[in-house]
Amino acid sequence: MFRGLYTATSGMMAHNRKQQILTNNLANANTPGFKQDQTTLRAFPAQLIQAMQMGDKGGKHLIQNPSIGTLHTGVHAQEAIPSFSPGPLKETGNTTDFSLLDEALPVNPETEQKGTLVFAVALDDNQIRYTKNGQFTVNQEGVLTTSEGYPVLNQDLQPIQVNSNEFKVLDNGQIILANGENNGQLWIGYTEETGQLEKEGHGLLRWEGNPENRPQGVDEIELLNNIGTFVKQGFIEQSNVDVSQTMTEMITTYRGFESNQKVIQAYDRSMEKTVNDIGRI
Amino acid sequence: MSIQMSTAASTMRELQKKIDVIANNIANVNTTGYKRQEARFSDALVQSIERQAQPQQEGGRITPPGLRIGSGAKLAQMSIRSEQGSAQLTGRDLDFMIEGDSGYFRVASDGTTRYTRDGSFQLQPVLNSDQVRLVTSSGDSVLDSNNQPIVFDRDYEAIKVNANGVMEVTFKDQANQPVSFQLSIARVNRPNLLEKAGGNLYQLPGNEPEQIAIGTLQVVNLSQQNDKKLQIKQGALETANVDMTEEMTELISTQRLIQSQGRAISFADDMMGLVNTMRG
């Protein structure tokens, strides 16, 4: 009879999850290269509701079509999809700050999708991770690393020895040292399957999709042959979190949570009636 | 504690550190040779909540299975911004300024070599002698290219320093021959490794020869450098490279962000309140 009690409970839980994700977006409104997560809520699988046969067999009350319809009995927060829309660029003048220029990318005519650019960094065990946060630094050994100390990789997926802060990076990623020497190229990857880049914290993204489809260097992609501008030195890409939008969504989510609580209270009152008033003599 | 409360609370704590950095920059807006610091952020840990029991019912998913929830932002690094501050002409003979971002005066302090951009030097009498010594405003000896303090007779007439850092001292007594010193300058290639040692001094981890060996810095003789990137200017001081407008803007936006973390906490609180009042 009270099928909806747990439906409302699942509504509260899903809104709570959504609020958690929104809180994290809000917390990272200041983090360079952060991509906000968008929550999708999904209904539980539908059930078919059927009327039970009533009345005597062959009688006039036989129901022609016993099927009433489908009913979803709840909702859950299915996924948090990072939105890879470019964040605003901010000029810092720092030689170790880089921003990837996603704006300049063309839409792939075959898939009608716009991809995203990523830097590659190496973990301590030489595993490769990707990052959108181009706020780098030069470590004690003169190697270009992220703020967290992971080495940034060049076109051969090797760490980059820059020695000092005084180096130049051209728009295509070419690195020119202080003494005019050419020191390879920053590895800049491109992928259209942005959903497969899984956030790992510390600004890192892990590729979870098919290994064959992992981000490829921009030079190997035909679509990008005519674009020479991928990276800008002295700029950082800010977080793409919009604080006012996030706040608004937090309010709506809060109210959604509240409404579901009210529904539970309504059920509670119905149950109170059932238990206490029905059958009273 | 609920996830969103700890997320917002820890982010608030990290943002407070950014305010501290900004406050320190603003406090040092008039400190000679001060280099501003910058707080850099990254997102904190992400926890994965695997709650999809039936992957076959997850049609149309864009992301890999599971639900990942981040736990806020954290301070990743405090970096020193070493760009040149503007020059302030003082006309004082013992005020020096280094032109070029990477140069630092070498100073003997607490038994080690430290570095400073603050060139407002003084002369300090050497005990039990007629000599004076070139020191920083906190009394640490400035080093010459032989790693020695710069010491000369007290009755000097003029001190002249050229762009190459050669310091010539002439004396009132004609019989006393002029002496010259070469100021020692360190070129710091990796300014992010500099640690503030207080008193406008910086230090590097470990000792100086080690750092020279791995290329963090070079001790340069300005007369012998080819590119002339570093020069000394007498009678001028380098002001702090703090831009008040920028710091204030950052301060306001950070403060607002802290405020919004507070809102997030009260949302979480209200939601827990709703749970508690579910039954009348």
XYZ file of C-alpha atoms in Angstrom:
561
model
C 0.000 0.000 0.000
C 2.662 2.531 0.921
C 4.782 2.014 -2.101
C 5.954 5.594 -2.138
C 7.598 5.760 1.284
C 10.878 4.362 0.049
C 10.530 6.277 -3.209
C 10.610 9.497 -1.227
C 13.529 8.187 0.834
C 15.493 7.479 -2.325
C 14.649 11.010 -3.451
C 16.200 12.411 -0.297
C 19.311 10.296 -0.729
C 19.733 11.284 -4.359
C 19.362 14.976 -3.550
C 21.885 14.592 -0.761
C 24.392 13.110 -3.227
C 23.737 15.908 -5.665
C 24.343 18.424 -2.902
C 27.672 16.751 -2.094
C 28.791 17.091 -5.690
C 27.655 20.718 -5.841
C 29.544 21.454 -2.611
C 32.686 20.029 -4.176
C 32.173 22.185 -7.283
C 31.786 25.239 -5.107
C 34.896 24.333 -3.126
C 36.894 24.221 -6.342
C 35.698 27.538 -7.755
C 39.266 28.746 -7.285
C 41.189 25.696 -8.526
C 42.900 26.189 -11.896
C 41.882 23.687 -14.555
C 39.023 22.279 -12.445
C 36.032 21.005 -14.400
C 32.688 21.083 -12.679
C 30.709 17.870 -12.275
C 27.142 17.667 -13.420
C 24.945 15.192 -11.610
C 22.484 13.078 -13.495
C 19.616 11.565 -11.564
C 18.163 8.362 -12.897
C 14.877 6.675 -12.066
C 14.961 3.152 -10.697
C 13.955 0.512 -13.249
C 10.235 0.611 -14.034
C 7.837 -1.971 -12.659
C 4.719 -3.053 -14.418
C 1.660 -2.591 -12.241
C -1.183 -4.917 -12.949
C -4.635 -5.050 -11.464
C -5.509 -8.294 -9.736
C -8.483 -10.117 -11.153
C -11.511 -9.176 -9.168
C -15.035 -10.430 -8.949
C -16.440 -13.822 -9.911
C -15.224 -15.554 -13.018
C -17.259 -14.680 -16.074
C -19.027 -11.973 -14.155
C -19.572 -8.472 -15.362
C -16.714 -7.022 -13.326
C -14.020 -8.755 -15.312
C -11.397 -6.208 -16.185
C -10.713 -5.941 -19.897
C -7.118 -4.804 -19.617
C -5.568 -5.655 -16.277
C -2.358 -3.710 -16.912
C -2.321 -0.353 -15.149
C 1.002 0.920 -16.342
C 4.590 1.277 -15.305
C 5.872 2.786 -12.090
C 9.326 3.830 -11.102
C 9.935 3.272 -7.451
C 12.738 5.682 -6.800
C 15.649 7.700 -8.059
C 19.408 7.604 -7.622
C 22.326 9.828 -8.461
C 23.726 7.919 -11.395
C 26.827 9.750 -12.450
C 28.772 12.944 -12.045
C 29.786 14.005 -15.522
C 32.648 16.498 -15.647
C 31.820 19.315 -18.019
C 34.897 20.025 -20.107
C 33.791 23.455 -21.238
C 36.798 25.793 -21.183
C 37.280 27.987 -18.126
C 38.249 31.653 -18.452
C 41.947 32.385 -18.963
C 43.847 34.547 -16.516
C 47.146 36.215 -17.269
C 49.763 35.643 -14.580
C 52.994 36.472 -16.403
C 54.610 33.449 -14.781
C 56.832 31.519 -17.192
C 55.799 28.226 -15.591
C 52.051 28.790 -16.039
C 50.355 27.308 -19.067
C 46.822 27.186 -20.306
C 45.487 24.821 -22.921
C 43.478 26.520 -25.631
C 40.385 24.345 -25.964
C 38.517 27.272 -27.528
C 40.562 27.004 -30.710
C 39.654 23.347 -31.316
C 37.375 22.522 -34.235
C 34.250 20.410 -33.962
C 34.869 16.963 -35.424
C 32.556 16.777 -38.483
C 32.138 12.995 -38.093
C 31.180 12.847 -34.446
C 29.996 16.460 -34.124
C 31.891 16.641 -30.874
C 34.501 19.009 -29.600
C 37.369 17.391 -27.772
C 39.638 18.635 -25.061
C 43.388 19.060 -24.646
C 45.383 17.637 -21.722
C 48.954 17.638 -20.406
C 50.568 14.353 -19.408
C 52.333 13.840 -16.078
C 54.090 10.797 -14.622
C 53.354 9.343 -11.204
C 56.092 7.936 -8.989
C 55.617 4.479 -10.508
C 55.831 5.952 -14.032
C 52.138 5.567 -14.698
C 50.736 8.287 -16.888
C 48.028 10.658 -15.755
C 46.559 13.675 -17.485
C 45.887 17.144 -16.164
C 44.204 20.370 -17.215
C 45.923 22.382 -14.485
C 48.907 24.044 -16.146
C 50.252 25.747 -13.044
C 53.698 24.180 -13.089
C 56.941 24.780 -11.246
C 60.627 23.860 -11.546
C 61.824 21.425 -8.894
C 65.181 20.986 -7.218
C 66.548 18.886 -10.099
C 65.486 21.498 -12.665
C 62.620 19.359 -13.960
C 59.271 20.904 -14.876
C 56.631 19.517 -12.505
C 53.073 20.207 -11.411
C 52.459 22.088 -8.154
C 52.171 18.675 -6.502
C 55.586 17.621 -7.805
C 54.652 15.209 -10.614
C 56.953 15.621 -13.642
C 55.322 17.017 -16.775
C 56.107 14.973 -19.886
C 57.443 15.845 -23.323
C 56.539 14.397 -26.732
C 58.459 11.177 -25.924
C 56.650 10.938 -22.575
C 59.855 11.746 -20.695
C 60.342 14.380 -17.954
C 61.467 17.782 -19.171
C 64.744 19.279 -17.952
C 64.357 23.059 -18.099
C 67.040 23.976 -15.483
C 65.673 27.409 -14.678
C 62.444 29.394 -14.733
C 63.648 31.300 -17.749
C 62.439 29.339 -20.725
C 59.969 29.907 -23.485
C 57.194 27.707 -24.743
C 55.786 28.417 -28.183
C 52.109 28.088 -29.055
C 52.614 24.550 -30.388
C 54.348 23.407 -27.194
C 57.946 23.768 -28.420
C 60.278 24.431 -25.486
C 63.180 26.856 -25.880
C 65.630 27.112 -23.000
C 67.266 30.266 -21.660
C 70.402 29.646 -23.744
C 68.364 29.410 -26.954
C 68.613 25.641 -27.081
C 65.633 23.688 -28.337
C 64.473 21.170 -25.738
C 61.692 19.175 -27.367
C 58.019 19.782 -27.028
C 55.399 19.592 -24.301
C 53.184 16.568 -24.814
C 49.695 17.871 -25.459
C 47.029 15.241 -25.848
C 43.630 15.366 -27.437
C 40.556 13.281 -26.779
C 36.894 13.492 -27.616
C 35.771 10.924 -25.052
C 35.998 13.330 -22.150
C 33.709 11.138 -20.058
C 36.442 8.519 -19.777
C 38.815 10.908 -18.008
C 38.244 10.068 -14.398
C 39.123 12.546 -11.669
C 41.663 11.280 -9.202
C 42.287 14.357 -7.044
C 45.451 16.514 -7.066
C 44.294 17.828 -10.435
C 44.981 14.456 -12.062
C 42.805 12.644 -14.567
C 43.026 8.902 -15.192
C 42.063 7.298 -18.470
C 39.418 4.660 -17.819
C 38.266 3.932 -21.341
C 39.639 1.621 -23.975
C 43.460 1.926 -23.849
C 43.550 2.234 -27.626
C 41.458 5.377 -27.520
C 43.432 7.174 -24.854
C 44.427 10.791 -25.546
C 46.766 11.046 -28.519
C 49.427 13.684 -29.091
C 47.990 16.556 -31.132
C 50.539 16.012 -33.904
C 49.099 12.594 -34.650
C 45.559 13.825 -35.140
C 44.584 14.788 -38.660
C 41.732 17.001 -37.538
C 44.132 19.323 -35.746
C 46.729 19.590 -38.511
C 45.937 23.168 -39.365
C 45.888 24.436 -35.817
C 49.222 25.582 -34.524
C 48.033 27.078 -31.242
C 47.458 24.688 -28.376
C 49.084 26.253 -25.363
C 49.735 29.749 -24.019
C 52.589 30.453 -21.643
C 51.980 32.938 -18.837
C 48.276 32.165 -18.570
C 46.259 29.764 -16.461
C 42.870 28.315 -17.175
C 40.608 29.055 -14.240
C 37.964 26.728 -12.901
C 34.826 26.559 -15.032
C 32.613 26.584 -11.936
C 30.059 29.377 -11.968
C 29.513 30.277 -8.309
C 26.094 31.881 -8.729
C 24.802 29.009 -10.837
C 26.132 26.494 -8.303
C 24.512 28.382 -5.421
C 21.181 28.441 -7.242
C 21.405 24.731 -7.902
C 22.238 24.144 -4.260
C 19.089 25.983 -3.230
C 16.915 23.972 -5.613
C 18.550 20.757 -4.477
C 17.954 21.714 -0.867
C 14.285 22.356 -1.593
C 14.028 19.085 -3.479
C 15.406 17.338 -0.418
C 12.887 19.176 1.747
C 9.937 18.258 -0.503
C 10.846 14.611 -0.296
C 10.972 14.907 3.470
C 7.469 16.398 3.405
C 6.252 13.458 1.332
C 7.649 11.070 3.933
C 5.835 13.030 6.630
C 2.604 12.753 4.641
C 3.083 8.994 4.442
C 3.735 8.951 8.122
C 0.430 10.648 8.804
C -1.367 8.201 6.539
C 0.193 5.328 8.414
C -0.827 6.933 11.673
C -4.410 6.956 10.457
C -4.163 3.353 9.320
C -2.820 2.146 12.585
C -4.854 4.202 15.018
C -8.155 5.132 13.382
C -9.154 2.316 11.052
C -11.195 -0.270 12.797
C -11.891 1.858 15.812
C -15.222 1.034 17.320
C 30.007 14.265 9.725
C 28.380 14.473 6.344
C 30.595 14.589 3.254
C 29.540 18.068 2.225
C 30.255 19.482 5.658
C 33.793 18.144 5.774
C 34.347 19.180 2.148
C 33.280 22.749 2.830
C 35.057 22.936 6.171
C 38.414 21.695 4.871
C 38.184 23.988 1.843
C 37.464 26.884 4.156
C 40.597 26.066 6.130
C 42.709 25.937 2.970
C 41.243 29.204 1.689
C 42.123 30.804 5.010
C 45.768 29.994 4.235
C 45.416 31.904 0.994
C 44.106 34.896 2.947
C 47.171 34.579 5.212
C 49.454 34.718 2.176
C 47.631 37.768 0.807
C 47.785 39.454 4.213
C 51.534 38.885 4.368
C 51.964 40.355 0.889
C 49.936 43.431 1.823
C 51.867 43.821 5.066
C 55.108 43.881 3.102
C 54.019 46.330 0.431
C 56.703 48.754 1.676
C 59.442 46.206 2.381
C 62.492 46.758 0.191
C 63.194 43.859 -2.123
C 60.187 41.826 -0.934
C 58.944 39.173 -3.340
C 55.267 38.401 -3.232
C 53.999 34.887 -2.673
C 51.205 33.158 -4.428
C 48.970 30.369 -3.127
C 48.249 27.645 -5.646
C 45.336 25.280 -5.374
C 44.412 21.867 -6.603
C 41.434 19.644 -5.982
C 41.685 17.314 -3.009
C 41.108 13.573 -2.917
C 38.270 12.007 -4.784
C 36.365 9.125 -3.264
C 34.674 6.596 -5.397
C 31.293 5.319 -4.372
C 30.500 2.130 -6.234
C 26.801 1.726 -5.920
C 25.644 0.590 -9.303
C 24.604 -2.980 -8.730
C 23.447 -3.756 -12.230
C 25.619 -2.305 -14.955
C 23.251 -3.569 -17.644
C 20.634 -1.141 -16.424
C 22.959 1.782 -16.753
C 22.393 2.386 -20.448
C 23.547 5.710 -21.845
C 26.263 6.248 -19.273
C 28.983 8.657 -20.293
C 31.430 8.077 -17.456
C 32.967 4.823 -16.164
C 30.934 2.874 -13.564
C 30.731 4.230 -10.058
C 30.184 7.689 -8.700
C 33.139 9.847 -7.768
C 32.780 12.618 -5.267
C 35.556 15.085 -4.618
C 36.338 16.380 -1.173
C 37.092 20.014 -1.830
C 40.185 21.994 -2.683
C 43.570 22.201 -1.037
C 46.620 24.400 -1.101
C 49.123 22.676 -3.378
C 52.059 25.074 -3.296
C 53.141 28.510 -2.203
C 55.300 29.914 -4.918
C 57.510 32.973 -4.853
C 56.999 35.405 -7.702
C 60.397 36.782 -8.510
C 59.657 39.466 -11.081
C 61.372 42.806 -10.568
C 59.839 45.418 -8.288
C 59.968 49.049 -9.353
C 63.018 51.175 -8.609
C 63.024 53.894 -6.014
C 65.789 56.477 -6.309
C 67.288 57.385 -2.973
C 70.641 58.893 -3.953
C 72.213 57.231 -0.941
C 75.656 55.763 -1.625
C 74.982 52.531 0.219
C 71.673 51.722 -1.464
C 71.985 49.141 -4.187
C 69.487 47.567 -6.467
C 69.874 44.502 -8.653
C 68.426 44.837 -12.125
C 67.345 41.441 -13.392
C 64.897 39.029 -11.768
C 67.201 36.226 -10.754
C 70.047 38.025 -8.963
C 70.487 38.065 -5.172
C 73.134 39.569 -2.897
C 75.016 36.948 -0.930
C 75.062 37.513 2.811
C 76.757 35.645 5.667
C 74.111 35.007 8.289
C 74.016 32.500 11.152
C 77.018 30.651 9.771
C 75.521 29.994 6.351
C 75.140 31.901 3.147
C 71.781 33.522 2.605
C 70.413 35.652 -0.160
C 68.634 38.974 -0.301
C 67.282 41.468 -2.797
C 67.281 44.197 -0.182
C 70.243 46.407 -0.999
C 69.852 49.031 1.723
C 73.252 48.420 3.271
C 74.995 50.042 6.234
C 78.550 50.353 7.491
C 79.271 48.800 10.847
C 82.473 49.479 12.802
C 84.624 46.397 13.273
C 85.400 45.975 16.968
C 88.874 47.086 18.185
C 89.976 48.454 14.822
C 89.686 51.491 12.567
C 87.757 49.585 9.964
C 84.142 49.328 8.896
C 82.239 46.468 7.375
C 79.432 46.492 4.789
C 76.346 44.881 6.326
C 72.643 44.557 5.598
C 70.177 46.548 7.670
C 69.954 43.630 10.077
C 73.730 43.492 10.526
C 74.723 40.496 8.393
C 77.935 40.852 6.378
C 77.636 41.278 2.628
C 80.046 38.958 0.806
C 82.470 39.757 -1.973
C 83.494 37.395 -4.754
C 86.108 35.770 -2.478
C 83.393 34.885 0.035
C 84.839 37.419 2.467
C 83.081 40.273 4.260
C 83.739 43.674 2.714
C 85.954 45.542 5.179
C 87.820 48.837 4.666
C 89.242 51.772 6.682
C 86.878 54.075 8.457
C 88.092 57.368 6.941
C 86.677 56.689 3.476
C 85.718 59.569 1.263
C 83.542 58.037 -1.425
C 82.078 54.668 -2.304
C 81.321 54.040 -5.927
C 79.724 50.914 -7.381
C 79.481 50.421 -11.126
C 76.943 48.331 -13.050
C 79.221 45.290 -12.815
C 79.218 45.335 -9.046
C 82.779 46.592 -8.638
C 82.882 48.666 -5.492
C 85.613 51.303 -5.300
C 86.399 52.994 -2.014
C 88.570 56.117 -1.916
C 90.019 57.587 1.269
C 90.449 61.091 2.665
C 94.056 60.382 3.411
C 95.776 60.656 0.012
C 98.456 58.241 1.117
C 95.867 55.553 1.530
C 95.425 53.773 -1.805
C 91.844 53.241 -3.063
C 90.614 49.671 -2.647
C 88.113 47.798 -4.763
C 85.807 44.851 -4.070
C 83.685 42.750 -6.346
C 80.165 42.250 -4.956
C 79.144 38.640 -5.122
C 75.809 37.948 -6.742
C 73.953 34.648 -6.826
C 71.804 33.900 -9.805
C 68.953 31.727 -8.551
C 67.582 29.628 -11.378
C 64.813 27.918 -9.424
C 63.276 30.645 -7.268
C 60.534 28.332 -6.012
C 63.109 26.561 -3.868
C 63.895 29.724 -1.910
C 62.708 29.663 1.675
C 62.070 32.815 3.600
C 64.486 33.056 6.508
C 63.075 36.269 7.974
C 64.823 39.619 8.035
C 64.351 39.916 4.260
C 66.693 36.972 3.719
C 66.165 33.801 1.744
C 67.877 30.482 2.104
C 68.078 27.317 0.041
C 67.749 23.780 1.378
C 71.076 22.100 2.096
C 74.367 23.973 1.696
C 75.465 26.231 -1.098
C 78.027 23.953 -2.877
C 75.370 21.221 -3.129
C 72.902 23.631 -4.641
C 75.491 24.933 -7.089
C 76.306 21.355 -8.102
C 72.691 20.584 -9.024
C 72.269 23.902 -10.792
C 69.824 25.653 -8.482
C 72.042 28.694 -8.419
C 75.278 30.056 -9.790
C 77.566 32.538 -8.142
C 78.254 35.036 -10.882
C 80.932 37.626 -11.305
C 79.028 40.426 -12.981
C 82.118 41.659 -14.871
C 82.379 38.304 -16.586
C 78.783 37.622 -17.557
C 78.114 37.621 -21.274
C 74.440 38.547 -21.520
C 74.571 41.465 -19.038
C 71.249 40.305 -17.632
C 72.172 41.309 -14.115
C 73.346 44.791 -13.228
C 73.841 46.768 -10.048
C 72.476 50.239 -9.636
C 73.816 52.472 -6.912
C 71.590 55.014 -5.158
C 68.380 53.104 -5.796
C 66.318 50.505 -3.978
C 63.975 47.867 -5.298
C 60.466 48.196 -3.889
C 58.260 45.196 -3.187
C 56.658 43.643 -6.257
C 53.277 43.561 -4.523
C 50.445 45.058 -6.527
C 47.892 46.333 -4.011
C 45.024 46.338 -6.503
C 45.623 42.741 -7.403
C 46.028 41.642 -3.783
C 42.841 43.410 -2.718
C 40.906 41.850 -5.593
C 42.205 38.415 -4.650
C 41.376 39.112 -1.022
C 37.785 40.014 -1.836
C 37.200 37.040 -4.102
C 38.785 34.627 -1.622
C 36.726 36.060 1.206
C 33.555 35.612 -0.804
C 34.519 32.061 -1.598
C 35.020 31.374 2.113
C 31.593 32.844 2.690
C 30.060 30.517 0.140
C 31.728 27.562 1.879
C 29.934 28.749 5.001
C 26.675 28.695 3.067
C 27.422 25.154 1.955
C 27.910 24.155 5.599
C 24.603 25.679 6.624
C 22.872 23.918 3.721
C 24.272 20.646 5.019
C 23.191 21.570 8.529
C 19.659 22.403 7.415
C 19.477 19.130 5.535
C 20.491 17.209 8.618
C 17.883 19.183 10.525
C 15.261 18.077 8.043
C 16.263 14.488 8.637
C 15.955 14.959 12.378
C 12.516 16.535 12.186
C 11.141 13.947 9.837
C 8.997 12.525 12.582
C 7.235 15.598 13.973
